[in-house]
Amino acid sequence: MKTNTCLSIAAALLLVSCSGNNKSSNTEVENDSIESVASVDMSGQWYLENIVVSDSLSVRPSDIAGDARQYISFEDSTYFIQTNCNTFSGPYAISGDSITLGDGIMTEMACDNMAAEDAIRQILPNIVTVSVENDSTARLNCNNPAQYILLRKAAEKK
C-alpha cells in the first residue's frame, strides 16, 4: 500500500511539473506591447554648423574657413567628415534615434587652425543619439547634454 501511495504521489508530481504554464510571462507581454520605432534617416551630406564641446567652448566651422565646405556624410553604413583641413571616416549604425559612430581613420595634416578637428575628436566617441527637425537640421547628441554637433542638410544635387 505504501508503494502505491508513493507511486501515486510521484506520478502526480511528474504530471504537475510537465504541464505547461499557459500564462505569458511579463517579459513577453512587455515585448508585445513595444512598438518598433523607425530609424532616423541621416543619409546624404550635412554641413557642420556648430560643434559644442562645453557651455563655454564651441566651434563654428564657417568662422574658421568660410570658403571651405565642412560636412559629414552618411552613405552605405559609413560616415565621412570633411573639415577645413582633415578628414575622418568610419562605420556607423542607427537604430531608432540611437546612433553609433565607430572607430575609423583620420588624416593628420598640420593646419593653421585645427579647432574643428580637435572638437570633433573630443566629441565623436561620445555621440549616442541623433534628432532631426524638419528634415533639414540634425543634432548629434552626446552622453553629456552640453556636448553636441549641430548639422544642416546640404541641398541635394540635381
JSON list of C-alpha atoms in Angstrom, two decimals:
[
{"chain": "A", "resi": 1, "resn": "MET", "atom": "CA", "xyz": [0.00, 0.00, 0.00]},
{"chain": "A", "resi": 2, "resn": "LYS", "atom": "CA", "xyz": [2.86, 2.35, 0.82]},
{"chain": "A", "resi": 3, "resn": "THR", "atom": "CA", "xyz": [4.36, 1.66, -2.61]},
{"chain": "A", "resi": 4, "resn": "ASN", "atom": "CA", "xyz": [1.07, 2.55, -4.35]},
{"chain": "A", "resi": 5, "resn": "THR", "atom": "CA", "xyz": [0.83, 5.81, -2.37]},
{"chain": "A", "resi": 6, "resn": "CYS", "atom": "CA", "xyz": [4.44, 6.73, -3.18]},
{"chain": "A", "resi": 7, "resn": "LEU", "atom": "CA", "xyz": [3.90, 5.92, -6.87]},
{"chain": "A", "resi": 8, "resn": "SER", "atom": "CA", "xyz": [0.70, 7.99, -6.92]},
{"chain": "A", "resi": 9, "resn": "ILE", "atom": "CA", "xyz": [2.47, 10.98, -5.36]},
{"chain": "A", "resi": 10, "resn": "ALA", "atom": "CA", "xyz": [5.42, 10.63, -7.76]},
{"chain": "A", "resi": 11, "resn": "ALA", "atom": "CA", "xyz": [3.07, 10.41, -10.76]},
{"chain": "A", "resi": 12, "resn": "ALA", "atom": "CA", "xyz": [1.14, 13.47, -9.58]},
{"chain": "A", "resi": 13, "resn": "LEU", "atom": "CA", "xyz": [4.35, 15.48, -9.14]},
{"chain": "A", "resi": 14, "resn": "LEU", "atom": "CA", "xyz": [5.56, 14.39, -12.56]},
{"chain": "A", "resi": 15, "resn": "LEU", "atom": "CA", "xyz": [2.26, 15.39, -14.16]},
{"chain": "A", "resi": 16, "resn": "VAL", "atom": "CA", "xyz": [2.29, 18.82, -12.50]},
{"chain": "A", "resi": 17, "resn": "SER", "atom": "CA", "xyz": [5.92, 19.50, -13.42]},
{"chain": "A", "resi": 18, "resn": "CYS", "atom": "CA", "xyz": [5.36, 18.53, -17.06]},
{"chain": "A", "resi": 19, "resn": "SER", "atom": "CA", "xyz": [2.25, 20.59, -17.60]},
{"chain": "A", "resi": 20, "resn": "GLY", "atom": "CA", "xyz": [2.96, 23.90, -19.32]},
{"chain": "A", "resi": 21, "resn": "ASN", "atom": "CA", "xyz": [2.14, 27.33, -17.98]},
{"chain": "A", "resi": 22, "resn": "ASN", "atom": "CA", "xyz": [-0.42, 28.93, -20.28]},
{"chain": "A", "resi": 23, "resn": "LYS", "atom": "CA", "xyz": [0.13, 32.41, -18.88]},
{"chain": "A", "resi": 24, "resn": "SER", "atom": "CA", "xyz": [2.54, 34.72, -20.73]},
{"chain": "A", "resi": 25, "resn": "SER", "atom": "CA", "xyz": [5.47, 35.96, -18.78]},
{"chain": "A", "resi": 26, "resn": "ASN", "atom": "CA", "xyz": [5.70, 39.68, -18.02]},
{"chain": "A", "resi": 27, "resn": "THR", "atom": "CA", "xyz": [8.62, 39.98, -20.42]},
{"chain": "A", "resi": 28, "resn": "GLU", "atom": "CA", "xyz": [6.62, 38.56, -23.31]},
{"chain": "A", "resi": 29, "resn": "VAL", "atom": "CA", "xyz": [3.73, 40.92, -22.62]},
{"chain": "A", "resi": 30, "resn": "GLU", "atom": "CA", "xyz": [6.05, 43.92, -22.42]},
{"chain": "A", "resi": 31, "resn": "ASN", "atom": "CA", "xyz": [7.81, 42.97, -25.67]},
{"chain": "A", "resi": 32, "resn": "ASP", "atom": "CA", "xyz": [4.49, 42.53, -27.47]},
{"chain": "A", "resi": 33, "resn": "SER", "atom": "CA", "xyz": [3.35, 46.00, -26.41]},
{"chain": "A", "resi": 34, "resn": "ILE", "atom": "CA", "xyz": [6.54, 47.76, -27.55]},
{"chain": "A", "resi": 35, "resn": "GLU", "atom": "CA", "xyz": [6.08, 49.28, -30.99]},
{"chain": "A", "resi": 36, "resn": "SER", "atom": "CA", "xyz": [9.03, 49.35, -33.30]},
{"chain": "A", "resi": 37, "resn": "VAL", "atom": "CA", "xyz": [10.49, 52.83, -33.79]},
{"chain": "A", "resi": 38, "resn": "ALA", "atom": "CA", "xyz": [11.55, 53.87, -37.28]},
{"chain": "A", "resi": 39, "resn": "SER", "atom": "CA", "xyz": [15.22, 54.74, -37.54]},
{"chain": "A", "resi": 40, "resn": "VAL", "atom": "CA", "xyz": [16.25, 58.31, -38.28]},
{"chain": "A", "resi": 41, "resn": "ASP", "atom": "CA", "xyz": [17.37, 58.77, -41.89]},
{"chain": "A", "resi": 42, "resn": "MET", "atom": "CA", "xyz": [20.73, 60.55, -41.95]},
{"chain": "A", "resi": 43, "resn": "SER", "atom": "CA", "xyz": [21.75, 59.56, -45.47]},
{"chain": "A", "resi": 44, "resn": "GLY", "atom": "CA", "xyz": [23.37, 62.25, -47.55]},
{"chain": "A", "resi": 45, "resn": "GLN", "atom": "CA", "xyz": [25.52, 65.25, -46.79]},
{"chain": "A", "resi": 46, "resn": "TRP", "atom": "CA", "xyz": [25.12, 67.53, -43.74]},
{"chain": "A", "resi": 47, "resn": "TYR", "atom": "CA", "xyz": [27.08, 70.76, -43.19]},
{"chain": "A", "resi": 48, "resn": "LEU", "atom": "CA", "xyz": [28.84, 71.17, -39.83]},
{"chain": "A", "resi": 49, "resn": "GLU", "atom": "CA", "xyz": [27.14, 74.22, -38.29]},
{"chain": "A", "resi": 50, "resn": "ASN", "atom": "CA", "xyz": [28.36, 74.12, -34.70]},
{"chain": "A", "resi": 51, "resn": "ILE", "atom": "CA", "xyz": [30.48, 71.75, -32.61]},
{"chain": "A", "resi": 52, "resn": "VAL", "atom": "CA", "xyz": [29.73, 72.34, -28.93]},
{"chain": "A", "resi": 53, "resn": "VAL", "atom": "CA", "xyz": [32.32, 70.87, -26.57]},
{"chain": "A", "resi": 54, "resn": "SER", "atom": "CA", "xyz": [31.05, 72.57, -23.39]},
{"chain": "A", "resi": 55, "resn": "ASP", "atom": "CA", "xyz": [28.98, 75.52, -22.21]},
{"chain": "A", "resi": 56, "resn": "SER", "atom": "CA", "xyz": [32.00, 77.75, -22.75]},
{"chain": "A", "resi": 57, "resn": "LEU", "atom": "CA", "xyz": [33.62, 76.17, -25.82]},
{"chain": "A", "resi": 58, "resn": "SER", "atom": "CA", "xyz": [32.09, 75.79, -29.26]},
{"chain": "A", "resi": 59, "resn": "VAL", "atom": "CA", "xyz": [33.48, 75.85, -32.76]},
{"chain": "A", "resi": 60, "resn": "ARG", "atom": "CA", "xyz": [31.62, 77.18, -35.80]},
{"chain": "A", "resi": 61, "resn": "PRO", "atom": "CA", "xyz": [33.43, 75.71, -38.81]},
{"chain": "A", "resi": 62, "resn": "SER", "atom": "CA", "xyz": [32.23, 78.54, -41.09]},
{"chain": "A", "resi": 63, "resn": "ASP", "atom": "CA", "xyz": [34.07, 81.02, -38.82]},
{"chain": "A", "resi": 64, "resn": "ILE", "atom": "CA", "xyz": [37.32, 79.07, -39.24]},
{"chain": "A", "resi": 65, "resn": "ALA", "atom": "CA", "xyz": [37.24, 78.77, -43.01]},
{"chain": "A", "resi": 66, "resn": "GLY", "atom": "CA", "xyz": [34.10, 80.23, -44.52]},
{"chain": "A", "resi": 67, "resn": "ASP", "atom": "CA", "xyz": [35.02, 79.22, -48.05]},
{"chain": "A", "resi": 68, "resn": "ALA", "atom": "CA", "xyz": [35.70, 75.55, -47.19]},
{"chain": "A", "resi": 69, "resn": "ARG", "atom": "CA", "xyz": [32.81, 73.06, -47.29]},
{"chain": "A", "resi": 70, "resn": "GLN", "atom": "CA", "xyz": [32.93, 71.32, -43.93]},
{"chain": "A", "resi": 71, "resn": "TYR", "atom": "CA", "xyz": [30.48, 68.47, -43.69]},
{"chain": "A", "resi": 72, "resn": "ILE", "atom": "CA", "xyz": [29.62, 64.97, -42.60]},
{"chain": "A", "resi": 73, "resn": "SER", "atom": "CA", "xyz": [28.08, 62.50, -45.00]},
{"chain": "A", "resi": 74, "resn": "PHE", "atom": "CA", "xyz": [26.36, 59.22, -44.24]},
{"chain": "A", "resi": 75, "resn": "GLU", "atom": "CA", "xyz": [26.32, 56.59, -47.00]},
{"chain": "A", "resi": 76, "resn": "ASP", "atom": "CA", "xyz": [26.26, 52.79, -47.00]},
{"chain": "A", "resi": 77, "resn": "SER", "atom": "CA", "xyz": [26.87, 52.42, -43.23]},
{"chain": "A", "resi": 78, "resn": "THR", "atom": "CA", "xyz": [29.93, 54.71, -43.42]},
{"chain": "A", "resi": 79, "resn": "TYR", "atom": "CA", "xyz": [30.31, 58.26, -42.17]},
{"chain": "A", "resi": 80, "resn": "PHE", "atom": "CA", "xyz": [32.78, 60.70, -43.73]},
{"chain": "A", "resi": 81, "resn": "ILE", "atom": "CA", "xyz": [33.72, 64.05, -42.19]},
{"chain": "A", "resi": 82, "resn": "GLN", "atom": "CA", "xyz": [35.50, 66.79, -44.14]},
{"chain": "A", "resi": 83, "resn": "THR", "atom": "CA", "xyz": [36.85, 69.76, -42.20]},
{"chain": "A", "resi": 84, "resn": "ASN", "atom": "CA", "xyz": [38.89, 72.67, -43.48]},
{"chain": "A", "resi": 85, "resn": "CYS", "atom": "CA", "xyz": [41.99, 70.52, -43.25]},
{"chain": "A", "resi": 86, "resn": "ASN", "atom": "CA", "xyz": [41.48, 66.83, -42.40]},
{"chain": "A", "resi": 87, "resn": "THR", "atom": "CA", "xyz": [39.02, 64.01, -42.94]},
{"chain": "A", "resi": 88, "resn": "PHE", "atom": "CA", "xyz": [37.53, 61.36, -40.66]},
{"chain": "A", "resi": 89, "resn": "SER", "atom": "CA", "xyz": [35.69, 58.21, -41.69]},
{"chain": "A", "resi": 90, "resn": "GLY", "atom": "CA", "xyz": [34.36, 55.04, -40.14]},
{"chain": "A", "resi": 91, "resn": "PRO", "atom": "CA", "xyz": [31.32, 52.82, -39.77]},
{"chain": "A", "resi": 92, "resn": "TYR", "atom": "CA", "xyz": [28.02, 53.99, -38.31]},
{"chain": "A", "resi": 93, "resn": "ALA", "atom": "CA", "xyz": [24.74, 52.38, -37.31]},
{"chain": "A", "resi": 94, "resn": "ILE", "atom": "CA", "xyz": [21.35, 53.87, -36.45]},
{"chain": "A", "resi": 95, "resn": "SER", "atom": "CA", "xyz": [18.56, 52.16, -34.54]},
{"chain": "A", "resi": 96, "resn": "GLY", "atom": "CA", "xyz": [15.60, 54.38, -33.72]},
{"chain": "A", "resi": 97, "resn": "ASP", "atom": "CA", "xyz": [17.22, 57.61, -32.54]},
{"chain": "A", "resi": 98, "resn": "SER", "atom": "CA", "xyz": [20.37, 55.86, -31.27]},
{"chain": "A", "resi": 99, "resn": "ILE", "atom": "CA", "xyz": [23.48, 56.30, -33.37]},
{"chain": "A", "resi": 100, "resn": "THR", "atom": "CA", "xyz": [26.86, 54.64, -33.05]},
{"chain": "A", "resi": 101, "resn": "LEU", "atom": "CA", "xyz": [29.84, 56.16, -34.83]},
{"chain": "A", "resi": 102, "resn": "GLY", "atom": "CA", "xyz": [32.52, 53.50, -34.87]},
{"chain": "A", "resi": 103, "resn": "ASP", "atom": "CA", "xyz": [36.24, 54.00, -34.69]},
{"chain": "A", "resi": 104, "resn": "GLY", "atom": "CA", "xyz": [37.68, 54.87, -38.03]},
{"chain": "A", "resi": 105, "resn": "ILE", "atom": "CA", "xyz": [40.56, 56.66, -39.64]},
{"chain": "A", "resi": 106, "resn": "MET", "atom": "CA", "xyz": [41.61, 60.29, -39.73]},
{"chain": "A", "resi": 107, "resn": "THR", "atom": "CA", "xyz": [44.10, 62.18, -41.82]},
{"chain": "A", "resi": 108, "resn": "GLU", "atom": "CA", "xyz": [46.62, 64.08, -39.73]},
{"chain": "A", "resi": 109, "resn": "MET", "atom": "CA", "xyz": [47.76, 67.07, -41.75]},
{"chain": "A", "resi": 110, "resn": "ALA", "atom": "CA", "xyz": [49.01, 70.04, -39.76]},
{"chain": "A", "resi": 111, "resn": "CYS", "atom": "CA", "xyz": [46.91, 73.13, -40.41]},
{"chain": "A", "resi": 112, "resn": "ASP", "atom": "CA", "xyz": [46.83, 76.74, -39.26]},
{"chain": "A", "resi": 113, "resn": "ASN", "atom": "CA", "xyz": [43.53, 76.28, -37.43]},
{"chain": "A", "resi": 114, "resn": "MET", "atom": "CA", "xyz": [42.66, 72.80, -36.17]},
{"chain": "A", "resi": 115, "resn": "ALA", "atom": "CA", "xyz": [39.86, 73.83, -33.78]},
{"chain": "A", "resi": 116, "resn": "ALA", "atom": "CA", "xyz": [37.23, 71.86, -35.70]},
{"chain": "A", "resi": 117, "resn": "GLU", "atom": "CA", "xyz": [39.35, 68.69, -35.74]},
{"chain": "A", "resi": 118, "resn": "ASP", "atom": "CA", "xyz": [40.15, 69.00, -32.05]},
{"chain": "A", "resi": 119, "resn": "ALA", "atom": "CA", "xyz": [36.48, 69.48, -31.13]},
{"chain": "A", "resi": 120, "resn": "ILE", "atom": "CA", "xyz": [35.35, 66.58, -33.32]},
{"chain": "A", "resi": 121, "resn": "ARG", "atom": "CA", "xyz": [38.00, 64.29, -31.81]},
{"chain": "A", "resi": 122, "resn": "GLN", "atom": "CA", "xyz": [36.68, 65.13, -28.32]},
{"chain": "A", "resi": 123, "resn": "ILE", "atom": "CA", "xyz": [33.01, 64.63, -29.14]},
{"chain": "A", "resi": 124, "resn": "LEU", "atom": "CA", "xyz": [32.86, 61.86, -31.74]},
{"chain": "A", "resi": 125, "resn": "PRO", "atom": "CA", "xyz": [33.34, 58.89, -29.35]},
{"chain": "A", "resi": 126, "resn": "ASN", "atom": "CA", "xyz": [30.59, 60.21, -27.03]},
{"chain": "A", "resi": 127, "resn": "ILE", "atom": "CA", "xyz": [27.78, 60.61, -29.59]},
{"chain": "A", "resi": 128, "resn": "VAL", "atom": "CA", "xyz": [24.83, 58.37, -28.67]},
{"chain": "A", "resi": 129, "resn": "THR", "atom": "CA", "xyz": [21.64, 59.81, -30.20]},
{"chain": "A", "resi": 130, "resn": "VAL", "atom": "CA", "xyz": [20.51, 61.86, -33.15]},
{"chain": "A", "resi": 131, "resn": "SER", "atom": "CA", "xyz": [17.49, 64.12, -33.51]},
{"chain": "A", "resi": 132, "resn": "VAL", "atom": "CA", "xyz": [16.24, 65.63, -36.78]},
{"chain": "A", "resi": 133, "resn": "GLU", "atom": "CA", "xyz": [13.94, 68.63, -37.13]},
{"chain": "A", "resi": 134, "resn": "ASN", "atom": "CA", "xyz": [12.08, 69.39, -40.37]},
{"chain": "A", "resi": 135, "resn": "ASP", "atom": "CA", "xyz": [14.40, 67.07, -42.33]},
{"chain": "A", "resi": 136, "resn": "SER", "atom": "CA", "xyz": [16.88, 69.96, -42.55]},
{"chain": "A", "resi": 137, "resn": "THR", "atom": "CA", "xyz": [18.52, 70.27, -39.13]},
{"chain": "A", "resi": 138, "resn": "ALA", "atom": "CA", "xyz": [20.09, 67.44, -37.16]},
{"chain": "A", "resi": 139, "resn": "ARG", "atom": "CA", "xyz": [21.76, 67.26, -33.80]},
{"chain": "A", "resi": 140, "resn": "LEU", "atom": "CA", "xyz": [24.24, 64.55, -32.83]},
{"chain": "A", "resi": 141, "resn": "ASN", "atom": "CA", "xyz": [23.90, 64.31, -29.05]},
{"chain": "A", "resi": 142, "resn": "CYS", "atom": "CA", "xyz": [26.44, 63.03, -26.54]},
{"chain": "A", "resi": 143, "resn": "ASN", "atom": "CA", "xyz": [26.01, 61.43, -23.12]},
{"chain": "A", "resi": 144, "resn": "ASN", "atom": "CA", "xyz": [26.76, 64.89, -21.71]},
{"chain": "A", "resi": 145, "resn": "PRO", "atom": "CA", "xyz": [23.89, 67.19, -22.82]},
{"chain": "A", "resi": 146, "resn": "ALA", "atom": "CA", "xyz": [26.32, 70.12, -23.07]},
{"chain": "A", "resi": 147, "resn": "GLN", "atom": "CA", "xyz": [28.18, 68.36, -25.93]},
{"chain": "A", "resi": 148, "resn": "TYR", "atom": "CA", "xyz": [26.69, 68.03, -29.42]},
{"chain": "A", "resi": 149, "resn": "ILE", "atom": "CA", "xyz": [27.22, 68.66, -33.11]},
{"chain": "A", "resi": 150, "resn": "LEU", "atom": "CA", "xyz": [24.63, 70.72, -34.98]},
{"chain": "A", "resi": 151, "resn": "LEU", "atom": "CA", "xyz": [24.18, 69.88, -38.68]},
{"chain": "A", "resi": 152, "resn": "ARG", "atom": "CA", "xyz": [22.29, 71.42, -41.59]},
{"chain": "A", "resi": 153, "resn": "LYS", "atom": "CA", "xyz": [21.20, 69.26, -44.52]},
{"chain": "A", "resi": 154, "resn": "ALA", "atom": "CA", "xyz": [23.02, 70.07, -47.76]},
{"chain": "A", "resi": 155, "resn": "ALA", "atom": "CA", "xyz": [20.88, 70.78, -50.80]},
{"chain": "A", "resi": 156, "resn": "GLU", "atom": "CA", "xyz": [20.55, 67.69, -52.94]},
{"chain": "A", "resi": 157, "resn": "LYS", "atom": "CA", "xyz": [22.43, 67.68, -56.20]},
{"chain": "A", "resi": 158, "resn": "LYS", "atom": "CA", "xyz": [20.17, 67.76, -59.26]}
]
